[in-house]
mmCIF file of C-alpha atoms in Angstrom:
data_model
loop_
_atom_site.group_PDB
_atom_site.id
_atom_site.type_symbol
_atom_site.label_atom_id
_atom_site.label_comp_id
_atom_site.label_asym_id
_atom_site.label_seq_id
_atom_site.Cartn_x
_atom_site.Cartn_y
_atom_site.Cartn_z
ATOM 1 C CA MET A 1 40.261 152.187 243.157
ATOM 2 C CA GLU A 2 37.606 149.742 244.192
ATOM 3 C CA SER A 3 36.017 149.889 247.626
ATOM 4 C CA SER A 4 37.585 147.912 250.440
ATOM 5 C CA ALA A 5 36.513 144.344 251.076
ATOM 6 C CA ARG A 6 33.456 144.035 253.309
ATOM 7 C CA GLU A 7 32.005 141.312 255.461
ATOM 8 C CA THR A 8 29.614 138.818 253.920
ATOM 9 C CA THR A 9 26.870 136.922 255.657
ATOM 10 C CA SER A 10 27.957 133.646 254.110
ATOM 11 C CA GLU A 11 31.149 133.435 256.164
ATOM 12 C CA PRO A 12 31.440 131.184 259.217
ATOM 13 C CA SER A 13 30.785 133.097 262.430
ATOM 14 C CA ARG A 14 30.966 132.722 266.188
ATOM 15 C CA LYS A 15 28.692 134.453 268.646
ATOM 16 C CA THR A 16 27.664 134.581 272.240
ATOM 17 C CA SER A 17 24.029 134.543 273.309
ATOM 18 C CA GLY A 18 22.124 137.602 272.128
ATOM 19 C CA GLU A 19 25.125 139.089 270.293
ATOM 20 C CA THR A 20 25.738 139.767 266.614
ATOM 21 C CA PRO A 21 27.843 136.995 264.987
ATOM 22 C CA VAL A 22 31.536 137.669 264.507
ATOM 23 C CA GLN A 23 32.432 137.335 260.828
ATOM 24 C CA ALA A 24 35.795 135.938 259.736
ATOM 25 C CA GLN A 25 36.601 139.032 257.672
ATOM 26 C CA GLY A 26 35.847 141.118 260.751
ATOM 27 C CA LEU A 27 38.966 139.815 262.496
ATOM 28 C CA ILE A 28 40.980 142.482 260.655
ATOM 29 C CA ASN A 29 39.697 146.001 260.124
ATOM 30 C CA TRP A 30 40.601 146.327 256.458
ATOM 31 C CA GLU A 31 39.252 149.840 256.067
ATOM 32 C CA LEU A 32 41.347 150.993 259.021
ATOM 33 C CA ALA A 33 44.393 149.293 257.489
ATOM 34 C CA ALA A 34 43.874 151.266 254.265
ATOM 35 C CA SER A 35 43.283 154.580 256.031
ATOM 36 C CA THR A 36 46.266 154.034 258.349
ATOM 37 C CA ALA A 37 48.507 153.323 255.387
ATOM 38 C CA ALA A 38 47.257 156.462 253.613
ATOM 39 C CA ARG A 39 47.939 158.538 256.734
ATOM 40 C CA LEU A 40 51.436 157.136 257.377
ATOM 41 C CA THR A 41 52.632 156.886 253.784
ATOM 42 C CA PRO A 42 55.605 159.220 253.280
ATOM 43 C CA ALA A 43 55.256 162.037 250.787
ATOM 44 C CA GLY A 44 56.405 161.311 247.269
ATOM 45 C CA PRO A 45 58.249 163.594 244.855
ATOM 46 C CA VAL A 46 56.748 167.040 244.364
ATOM 47 C CA LEU A 47 55.030 167.314 240.985
ATOM 48 C CA GLY A 48 52.711 169.827 239.419
ATOM 49 C CA ALA A 49 49.368 168.809 237.950
ATOM 50 C CA ALA A 50 50.728 168.918 234.400
ATOM 51 C CA GLU A 51 53.740 166.786 235.380
ATOM 52 C CA ILE A 52 51.498 164.223 237.046
ATOM 53 C CA GLY A 53 49.266 163.993 233.996
ATOM 54 C CA ALA A 54 52.243 163.604 231.679
ATOM 55 C CA ALA A 55 53.802 160.920 233.885
ATOM 56 C CA VAL A 56 50.572 158.911 234.042
ATOM 57 C CA GLU A 57 50.149 159.103 230.267
ATOM 58 C CA ASN A 58 53.761 158.102 229.686
ATOM 59 C CA LEU A 59 53.576 155.150 232.076
ATOM 60 C CA ARG A 60 50.498 153.864 230.268
ATOM 61 C CA LEU A 61 52.366 154.197 226.983
ATOM 62 C CA MET A 62 55.392 152.333 228.326
ATOM 63 C CA ALA A 63 53.118 149.573 229.641
ATOM 64 C CA ASP A 64 51.664 149.136 226.149
ATOM 65 C CA LEU A 65 55.042 149.306 224.404
ATOM 66 C CA SER A 66 56.499 146.643 226.677
ATOM 67 C CA VAL A 67 53.998 143.951 225.662
ATOM 68 C CA PRO A 68 55.436 143.025 222.228
ATOM 69 C CA HIS A 69 58.921 142.911 223.726
ATOM 70 C CA VAL A 70 57.701 140.477 226.402
ATOM 71 C CA HIS A 71 56.165 138.367 223.628
ATOM 72 C CA ASP A 72 59.370 138.358 221.576
ATOM 73 C CA ILE A 73 61.514 137.366 224.556
ATOM 74 C CA THR A 74 59.228 134.774 226.179
ATOM 75 C CA GLY A 75 57.631 133.299 223.076
ATOM 76 C CA LEU A 76 54.370 133.026 225.029
ATOM 77 C CA ASP A 77 51.235 133.497 222.935
ATOM 78 C CA ALA A 78 49.484 134.959 225.979
ATOM 79 C CA ALA A 79 51.542 138.120 225.463
ATOM 80 C CA ARG A 80 49.782 138.840 222.167
ATOM 81 C CA ASP A 81 46.628 140.129 223.838
ATOM 82 C CA LEU A 82 46.439 141.313 227.454
ATOM 83 C CA ARG A 83 43.051 143.013 227.269
ATOM 84 C CA ASP A 84 41.610 140.559 229.807
ATOM 85 C CA SER A 85 43.246 142.572 232.611
ATOM 86 C CA GLU A 86 43.780 146.271 233.258
ATOM 87 C CA VAL A 87 46.673 148.634 233.886
ATOM 88 C CA LEU A 88 46.254 151.235 236.633
ATOM 89 C CA VAL A 89 48.704 154.029 237.391
ATOM 90 C CA VAL A 90 48.285 154.710 241.114
ATOM 91 C CA ASP A 91 49.672 156.681 244.024
ATOM 92 C CA ARG A 92 51.019 155.111 247.219
ATOM 93 C CA ALA A 93 47.772 155.247 249.182
ATOM 94 C CA SER A 94 45.839 153.602 246.324
ATOM 95 C CA TRP A 95 48.445 150.836 246.110
ATOM 96 C CA ALA A 96 48.053 150.194 249.842
ATOM 97 C CA LYS A 97 44.249 150.124 249.596
ATOM 98 C CA ALA A 98 44.402 147.699 246.678
ATOM 99 C CA ASN A 99 46.586 145.401 248.745
ATOM 100 C CA THR A 100 44.168 145.387 251.684
ATOM 101 C CA GLN A 101 41.587 144.045 249.244
ATOM 102 C CA SER A 102 43.927 141.318 248.009
ATOM 103 C CA PHE A 103 45.016 140.421 251.539
ATOM 104 C CA ALA A 104 41.365 140.061 252.486
ATOM 105 C CA VAL A 105 40.985 137.507 249.693
ATOM 106 C CA MET A 106 44.186 135.640 250.527
ATOM 107 C CA LEU A 107 43.627 135.522 254.296
ATOM 108 C CA LYS A 108 39.893 134.818 254.336
ATOM 109 C CA PRO A 109 40.258 130.994 254.605
ATOM 110 C CA ALA A 110 42.872 131.380 257.358
ATOM 111 C CA MET A 111 40.619 133.800 259.230
ATOM 112 C CA GLU A 112 37.769 131.302 259.027
ATOM 113 C CA LYS A 113 40.028 128.555 260.358
ATOM 114 C CA LEU A 114 41.215 130.792 263.180
ATOM 115 C CA LEU A 115 37.638 131.662 264.090
ATOM 116 C CA GLU A 116 36.556 128.027 264.145
ATOM 117 C CA GLY A 117 39.421 127.080 266.446
ATOM 118 C CA ARG A 118 38.712 129.640 269.132
ATOM 119 C CA ALA A 119 36.164 129.952 271.880
ATOM 120 C CA ALA A 120 33.166 132.240 271.409
ATOM 121 C CA LEU A 121 34.342 135.783 270.716
ATOM 122 C CA SER A 122 32.765 138.945 272.048
ATOM 123 C CA PRO A 123 32.000 141.380 269.210
ATOM 124 C CA GLY A 124 33.421 144.169 271.361
ATOM 125 C CA ALA A 125 36.692 142.367 271.970
ATOM 126 C CA THR A 126 36.881 141.368 268.307
ATOM 127 C CA SER A 127 36.390 144.968 267.223
ATOM 128 C CA VAL A 128 39.289 146.119 269.390
ATOM 129 C CA SER A 129 41.514 143.287 268.163
ATOM 130 C CA ALA A 130 40.544 143.972 264.532
ATOM 131 C CA ALA A 131 41.403 147.643 264.957
ATOM 132 C CA ILE A 132 44.831 146.827 266.414
ATOM 133 C CA THR A 133 45.587 144.337 263.651
ATOM 134 C CA GLY A 134 44.302 146.701 260.982
ATOM 135 C CA SER A 135 46.503 149.509 262.291
ATOM 136 C CA GLN A 136 49.558 147.244 262.344
ATOM 137 C CA LEU A 137 48.909 146.045 258.799
ATOM 138 C CA GLY A 138 48.400 149.644 257.703
ATOM 139 C CA ALA A 139 51.782 150.619 259.132
ATOM 140 C CA ILE A 140 53.477 147.793 257.208
ATOM 141 C CA LEU A 141 51.699 148.771 253.985
ATOM 142 C CA ALA A 142 52.716 152.401 254.526
ATOM 143 C CA PHE A 143 56.365 151.333 254.655
ATOM 144 C CA LEU A 144 56.050 149.115 251.597
ATOM 145 C CA SER A 145 54.052 151.684 249.637
ATOM 146 C CA SER A 146 57.161 153.800 249.099
ATOM 147 C CA LYS A 147 59.260 150.805 247.959
ATOM 148 C CA VAL A 148 57.100 149.069 245.350
ATOM 149 C CA LEU A 149 57.456 150.168 241.728
ATOM 150 C CA GLY A 150 54.749 147.964 240.316
ATOM 151 C CA GLN A 151 52.691 144.891 241.080
ATOM 152 C CA TYR A 152 50.523 142.469 239.178
ATOM 153 C CA ASP A 153 47.544 141.510 241.325
ATOM 154 C CA PRO A 154 45.864 138.290 240.147
ATOM 155 C CA PHE A 155 43.393 138.219 243.059
ATOM 156 C CA SER A 156 41.702 141.628 242.710
ATOM 157 C CA ALA A 157 38.634 140.247 240.947
ATOM 158 C CA LEU A 158 37.926 137.969 243.923
ATOM 159 C CA ALA A 159 37.593 140.861 246.383
ATOM 160 C CA GLU A 160 34.147 141.752 247.715
ATOM 161 C CA ASN A 161 32.360 144.237 245.410
ATOM 162 C CA SER A 162 35.341 144.296 243.049
ATOM 163 C CA THR A 163 34.950 145.716 239.555
ATOM 164 C CA ALA A 164 38.363 144.442 238.399
ATOM 165 C CA PRO A 165 38.507 142.213 235.289
ATOM 166 C CA ALA A 166 38.528 138.467 235.933
ATOM 167 C CA SER A 167 42.233 138.211 235.156
ATOM 168 C CA GLY A 168 43.315 140.918 237.589
ATOM 169 C CA ARG A 169 45.084 144.223 237.297
ATOM 170 C CA LEU A 170 48.565 145.664 236.939
ATOM 171 C CA LEU A 171 49.451 148.517 239.305
ATOM 172 C CA LEU A 172 52.221 150.980 238.452
ATOM 173 C CA VAL A 173 53.107 153.185 241.448
ATOM 174 C CA ALA A 174 53.916 156.474 239.748
ATOM 175 C CA PRO A 175 55.543 158.416 242.641
ATOM 176 C CA ASN A 176 57.938 155.553 243.397
ATOM 177 C CA ILE A 177 58.956 155.080 239.776
ATOM 178 C CA ILE A 178 59.602 158.813 239.441
ATOM 179 C CA ALA A 179 61.484 158.958 242.753
ATOM 180 C CA VAL A 180 63.805 156.083 241.796
ATOM 181 C CA GLU A 181 64.511 157.329 238.269
ATOM 182 C CA ARG A 182 65.484 160.681 239.782
ATOM 183 C CA GLU A 183 67.608 159.019 242.453
ATOM 184 C CA LEU A 184 69.440 156.923 239.864
ATOM 185 C CA LYS A 185 69.738 159.860 237.444
ATOM 186 C CA VAL A 186 68.627 157.757 234.481
ATOM 187 C CA ALA A 187 66.474 158.541 231.464
ATOM 188 C CA PRO A 188 62.822 158.418 232.626
ATOM 189 C CA GLU A 189 61.460 156.704 229.497
ATOM 190 C CA ASP A 190 64.172 154.038 229.613
ATOM 191 C CA PHE A 191 63.571 153.319 233.287
ATOM 192 C CA ARG A 192 59.793 153.246 232.923
ATOM 193 C CA LEU A 193 59.917 150.824 230.008
ATOM 194 C CA TRP A 194 62.390 148.643 231.946
ATOM 195 C CA VAL A 195 60.044 148.501 234.960
ATOM 196 C CA CYS A 196 57.038 147.762 232.734
ATOM 197 C CA LEU A 197 58.863 144.854 231.096
ATOM 198 C CA HIS A 198 59.147 143.204 234.517
ATOM 199 C CA GLU A 199 55.555 143.845 235.578
ATOM 200 C CA GLN A 200 54.018 142.915 232.233
ATOM 201 C CA THR A 201 55.913 139.634 232.394
ATOM 202 C CA HIS A 202 54.019 138.802 235.594
ATOM 203 C CA ARG A 203 50.797 139.628 233.800
ATOM 204 C CA VAL A 204 51.771 137.275 230.959
ATOM 205 C CA GLN A 205 52.725 134.472 233.367
ATOM 206 C CA PHE A 206 49.205 134.277 234.752
ATOM 207 C CA ALA A 207 47.662 134.627 231.288
ATOM 208 C CA ALA A 208 49.848 131.789 229.964
ATOM 209 C CA ALA A 209 48.976 129.553 232.938
ATOM 210 C CA PRO A 210 45.270 130.032 233.774
ATOM 211 C CA TRP A 211 45.618 127.502 236.602
ATOM 212 C CA LEU A 212 48.347 129.556 238.309
ATOM 213 C CA ARG A 213 46.096 131.988 240.178
ATOM 214 C CA HIS A 214 44.146 129.209 241.913
ATOM 215 C CA HIS A 215 47.323 127.238 242.628
ATOM 216 C CA MET A 216 49.074 130.249 244.150
ATOM 217 C CA LEU A 217 46.030 131.132 246.211
ATOM 218 C CA GLN A 218 45.886 127.572 247.549
ATOM 219 C CA GLU A 219 49.546 127.718 248.566
ATOM 220 C CA ILE A 220 49.054 131.065 250.319
ATOM 221 C CA GLU A 221 45.919 129.791 252.058
ATOM 222 C CA ASN A 222 47.759 126.677 253.176
ATOM 223 C CA LEU A 223 50.710 128.605 254.582
ATOM 224 C CA SER A 224 48.664 131.319 256.296
ATOM 225 C CA GLY A 225 46.279 128.716 257.688
ATOM 226 C CA MET A 226 49.169 126.863 259.326
ATOM 227 C CA LEU A 227 50.599 130.067 260.728
ATOM 228 C CA LEU A 228 47.346 131.415 262.140
ATOM 229 C CA GLY A 229 45.711 128.121 262.968
ATOM 230 C CA ASN A 230 48.100 127.175 265.757
ATOM 231 C CA VAL A 231 46.994 129.955 268.096
ATOM 232 C CA ASP A 232 48.350 128.319 271.248
ATOM 233 C CA SER A 233 51.986 128.604 270.172
ATOM 234 C CA LEU A 234 51.718 131.671 267.948
ATOM 235 C CA MET A 235 52.662 134.260 270.589
ATOM 236 C CA GLU A 236 55.535 132.150 271.927
ATOM 237 C CA ARG A 237 56.941 131.698 268.437
ATOM 238 C CA ALA A 238 56.422 135.391 267.646
ATOM 239 C CA SER A 239 58.495 136.340 270.701
ATOM 240 C CA ALA A 240 61.326 134.008 269.680
ATOM 241 C CA ALA A 241 61.257 135.338 266.117
ATOM 242 C CA ALA A 242 61.431 138.937 267.320
ATOM 243 C CA LYS A 243 64.503 138.148 269.446
ATOM 244 C CA SER A 244 66.226 136.731 266.359
ATOM 245 C CA LEU A 245 66.240 140.208 264.804
ATOM 246 C CA LYS A 246 69.198 141.140 267.020
ATOM 247 C CA ASP A 247 71.277 138.412 265.389
ATOM 248 C CA ARG A 248 70.155 139.498 261.913
ATOM 249 C CA ALA A 249 71.332 143.057 262.587
ATOM 250 C CA ALA A 250 74.910 141.917 263.181
ATOM 251 C CA PRO A 251 77.421 143.099 260.558
ATOM 252 C CA GLY A 252 77.871 140.526 257.807
ATOM 253 C CA ALA A 253 74.766 138.546 258.722
ATOM 254 C CA ALA A 254 73.247 136.748 255.752
ATOM 255 C CA PRO A 255 69.742 137.794 254.646
ATOM 256 C CA GLY A 256 67.137 135.705 256.428
ATOM 257 C CA ARG A 257 63.592 134.771 255.560
ATOM 258 C CA GLY A 258 62.296 137.427 257.946
ATOM 259 C CA ALA A 259 61.171 137.167 261.560
ATOM 260 C CA ILE A 260 57.549 136.734 260.477
ATOM 261 C CA LEU A 261 58.386 133.612 258.478
ATOM 262 C CA ASP A 262 60.481 132.291 261.367
ATOM 263 C CA LEU A 263 57.136 131.568 263.026
ATOM 264 C CA LEU A 264 56.999 128.479 260.812
ATOM 265 C CA GLN A 265 58.661 125.565 262.553
ATOM 266 C CA ASN A 266 57.172 122.130 261.940
ATOM 267 C CA PRO A 267 57.892 120.076 258.769
ATOM 268 C CA GLU A 268 54.501 120.770 257.184
ATOM 269 C CA GLU A 269 54.923 124.514 257.662
ATOM 270 C CA LYS A 270 58.449 124.467 256.284
ATOM 271 C CA ALA A 271 57.344 122.428 253.263
ATOM 272 C CA ALA A 272 54.550 124.903 252.551
ATOM 273 C CA LEU A 273 57.009 127.782 252.802
ATOM 274 C CA SER A 274 59.445 125.973 250.515
ATOM 275 C CA ARG A 275 56.802 125.501 247.796
ATOM 276 C CA LEU A 276 55.764 129.146 247.952
ATOM 277 C CA THR A 277 59.395 130.307 247.977
ATOM 278 C CA ALA A 278 60.110 128.254 244.856
ATOM 279 C CA LEU A 279 57.063 129.648 243.083
ATOM 280 C CA MET A 280 57.914 133.257 243.915
ATOM 281 C CA SER A 281 61.546 132.706 242.913
ATOM 282 C CA LEU A 282 60.385 131.385 239.544
ATOM 283 C CA LEU A 283 57.969 134.256 238.881
ATOM 284 C CA GLU A 284 60.341 137.007 239.981
ATOM 285 C CA GLY A 285 63.399 135.454 238.372
ATOM 286 C CA HIS A 286 61.610 134.990 235.049
ATOM 287 C CA ALA A 287 60.460 138.622 235.100
ATOM 288 C CA ASN A 288 64.011 139.795 235.847
ATOM 289 C CA VAL A 289 65.411 137.753 232.965
ATOM 290 C CA VAL A 290 62.891 139.323 230.598
ATOM 291 C CA MET A 291 63.561 142.894 231.735
ATOM 292 C CA ASP A 292 67.308 142.391 231.321
ATOM 293 C CA ALA A 293 67.041 140.558 227.986
ATOM 294 C CA VAL A 294 66.378 143.755 226.056
ATOM 295 C CA ASP A 295 69.351 145.375 224.384
ATOM 296 C CA ALA A 296 70.319 148.991 223.892
ATOM 297 C CA SER A 297 68.134 149.226 220.790
ATOM 298 C CA ILE A 298 65.076 148.928 223.051
ATOM 299 C CA VAL A 299 66.304 150.407 226.366
ATOM 300 C CA PRO A 300 69.451 152.383 225.496
ATOM 301 C CA SER A 301 70.659 152.717 229.087
ATOM 302 C CA VAL A 302 69.632 149.241 230.318
ATOM 303 C CA LYS A 303 73.114 148.314 231.607
ATOM 304 C CA THR A 304 73.457 151.578 233.510
ATOM 305 C CA ILE A 305 69.983 151.198 234.981
ATOM 306 C CA ARG A 306 70.656 147.671 236.252
ATOM 307 C CA GLN A 307 74.041 148.617 237.711
ATOM 308 C CA ARG A 308 72.699 151.650 239.563
ATOM 309 C CA PHE A 309 69.503 149.892 240.615
ATOM 310 C CA ASN A 310 71.420 147.016 242.194
ATOM 311 C CA ALA A 311 73.722 149.420 244.068
ATOM 312 C CA ARG A 312 70.987 151.632 245.512
ATOM 313 C CA GLY A 313 70.246 149.414 248.523
ATOM 314 C CA GLN A 314 73.688 149.689 250.106
ATOM 315 C CA ASP A 315 73.040 152.855 252.137
ATOM 316 C CA ARG A 316 69.823 151.968 253.981
ATOM 317 C CA GLY A 317 69.283 153.393 257.463
ATOM 318 C CA MET A 318 68.993 151.272 260.595
ATOM 319 C CA ILE A 319 65.207 151.577 260.856
ATOM 320 C CA GLU A 320 64.705 150.466 257.274
ATOM 321 C CA LYS A 321 67.125 147.569 257.779
ATOM 322 C CA PHE A 322 65.149 146.461 260.850
ATOM 323 C CA ILE A 323 61.851 146.508 258.965
ATOM 324 C CA ARG A 324 63.360 144.725 255.985
ATOM 325 C CA ASN A 325 64.666 142.022 258.323
ATOM 326 C CA LEU A 326 61.274 141.715 259.969
ATOM 327 C CA LEU A 327 59.492 141.298 256.657
ATOM 328 C CA GLY A 328 62.216 139.277 254.966
ATOM 329 C CA LEU A 329 62.544 141.746 252.089
ATOM 330 C CA ASP A 330 66.224 141.020 251.565
ATOM 331 C CA ALA A 331 65.337 137.348 251.250
ATOM 332 C CA LYS A 332 62.811 138.373 248.597
ATOM 333 C CA MET A 333 65.575 140.133 246.685
ATOM 334 C CA ARG A 334 67.563 136.920 246.848
ATOM 335 C CA GLN A 335 64.570 135.160 245.255
ATOM 336 C CA TYR A 336 65.003 137.443 242.246
ATOM 337 C CA SER A 337 68.623 136.389 241.738
ATOM 338 C CA ASP A 338 68.075 132.690 242.532
ATOM 339 C CA GLY A 339 65.089 132.495 240.213
ATOM 340 C CA ALA A 340 66.854 134.388 237.438
ATOM 341 C CA LYS A 341 69.827 132.017 237.637
ATOM 342 C CA PHE A 342 67.460 129.036 237.321
ATOM 343 C CA VAL A 343 65.670 130.524 234.311
ATOM 344 C CA ARG A 344 68.905 131.410 232.503
ATOM 345 C CA GLU A 345 70.373 127.943 233.070
ATOM 346 C CA VAL A 346 67.237 126.220 231.795
ATOM 347 C CA VAL A 347 66.995 128.472 228.742
ATOM 348 C CA ASP A 348 70.682 127.893 227.982
ATOM 349 C CA ALA A 349 70.177 124.123 228.180
ATOM 350 C CA ALA A 350 66.727 123.667 226.631
ATOM 351 C CA GLY A 351 65.826 126.940 224.955
ATOM 352 C CA MET A 352 62.909 129.190 225.814
ATOM 353 C CA ALA A 353 60.457 126.609 224.467
ATOM 354 C CA GLY A 354 61.839 124.048 226.903
ATOM 355 C CA PHE A 355 61.618 126.469 229.802
ATOM 356 C CA ASN A 356 58.012 127.313 228.889
ATOM 357 C CA LYS A 357 56.957 123.782 229.865
ATOM 358 C CA VAL A 358 56.863 125.250 233.375
ATOM 359 C CA TRP A 359 53.584 127.033 232.523
ATOM 360 C CA GLU A 360 51.774 123.888 231.356
ATOM 361 C CA GLN A 361 50.669 122.538 234.748
ATOM 362 C CA ALA A 362 51.364 122.816 238.466
ATOM 363 C CA GLY A 363 53.333 119.565 238.382
ATOM 364 C CA HIS A 364 55.907 121.260 236.178
ATOM 365 C CA LEU A 365 56.723 123.974 238.699
ATOM 366 C CA PRO A 366 60.246 123.639 240.127
ATOM 367 C CA SER A 367 60.799 122.778 243.769
ATOM 368 C CA GLU A 368 63.066 124.931 245.904
ATOM 369 C CA ALA A 369 65.819 122.335 245.489
ATOM 370 C CA GLU A 370 65.388 122.502 241.699
ATOM 371 C CA ILE A 371 65.564 126.302 241.765
ATOM 372 C CA HIS A 372 69.066 125.912 243.237
ATOM 373 C CA ASP A 373 70.001 123.014 240.921
ATOM 374 C CA SER A 374 68.373 123.448 237.523
ATOM 375 C CA LYS A 375 69.689 120.080 236.311
ATOM 376 C CA LEU A 376 67.245 118.372 238.677
ATOM 377 C CA TRP A 377 64.325 120.099 236.959
ATOM 378 C CA LEU A 378 65.726 119.526 233.481
ATOM 379 C CA ASP A 379 66.108 115.803 234.213
ATOM 380 C CA ARG A 380 62.596 115.562 235.643
ATOM 381 C CA MET A 381 61.179 117.277 232.560
ATOM 382 C CA GLY A 382 63.229 115.070 230.216
ATOM 383 C CA LEU A 383 65.005 118.066 228.695
#
């Protein structure tokens, strides 16, 4: 994996007399976040060296085999050639480290805004704060590192000292894929191809819409800037959001957005969240439609895999439920189903070619209201 993001001298800084400037990227200790995640990440399935090598080779093969199927299902020419990005088979710690690099890219503008809005910061105090924040982020990444099967990262090339291709990289988290296929008792090759269909679809989305990476980054920057920019009320809102977790834990409570996102309160913040929610629902829903569009001739046990995969979340422990509520992970799962419903309805009404208008420009992206009522989008697109 590439080295962690480092500070650059071109960033805005604040300093007191005679002290070294505080860099925006220095507000979070990214290296500590990566090392904390590596230390706290739970152990994966036990495999011998030969088994690991075989699994890595097979996952690479499945990633390659999935590409023509994505092309056949989506009809997107971008799926013909994906050599502009790379596929990496990684362990949990490497996934976490890769995400610290992407977070550094995504949060850099917000960190700069936060730095500009505060009084002069002592480098010593900043170092302590950065260490605390880095440790907290590392703990979150450690939890997530055992849950993620794969991830397409469109921002990796923008990280400091990155060697990733301009169009990003696809990460397949081998221990998690192996752990889940064992848990579900399904055929490994079927499950691996099924997972790769989803992740390669994300890769194709960004290849088909070259403007999408910048647009998504702008939306993330906008949302994080609002959240971190209002320092005066941040702690008060964080306290109120944390208290709401008690209500979320009640039996029968509907999945929420997550206590972290409950920090967003004013209309501008809610609008920014709505736009990002709609975008993520589209991307995840589209990928789910593709992975489930294959028949038994391609993934023989696809129906069994989907049925068992959907049922696996019913027996989570209390600690995991608390963390999922905090991070809004159940709301993310709802994005998959909402987005998939939108995609299927549009394809049924206008065909895949009609749906693919969504990749032409940012103005064609559906709003959150349109995700829940596809007819609104179809009417706006004249389909």
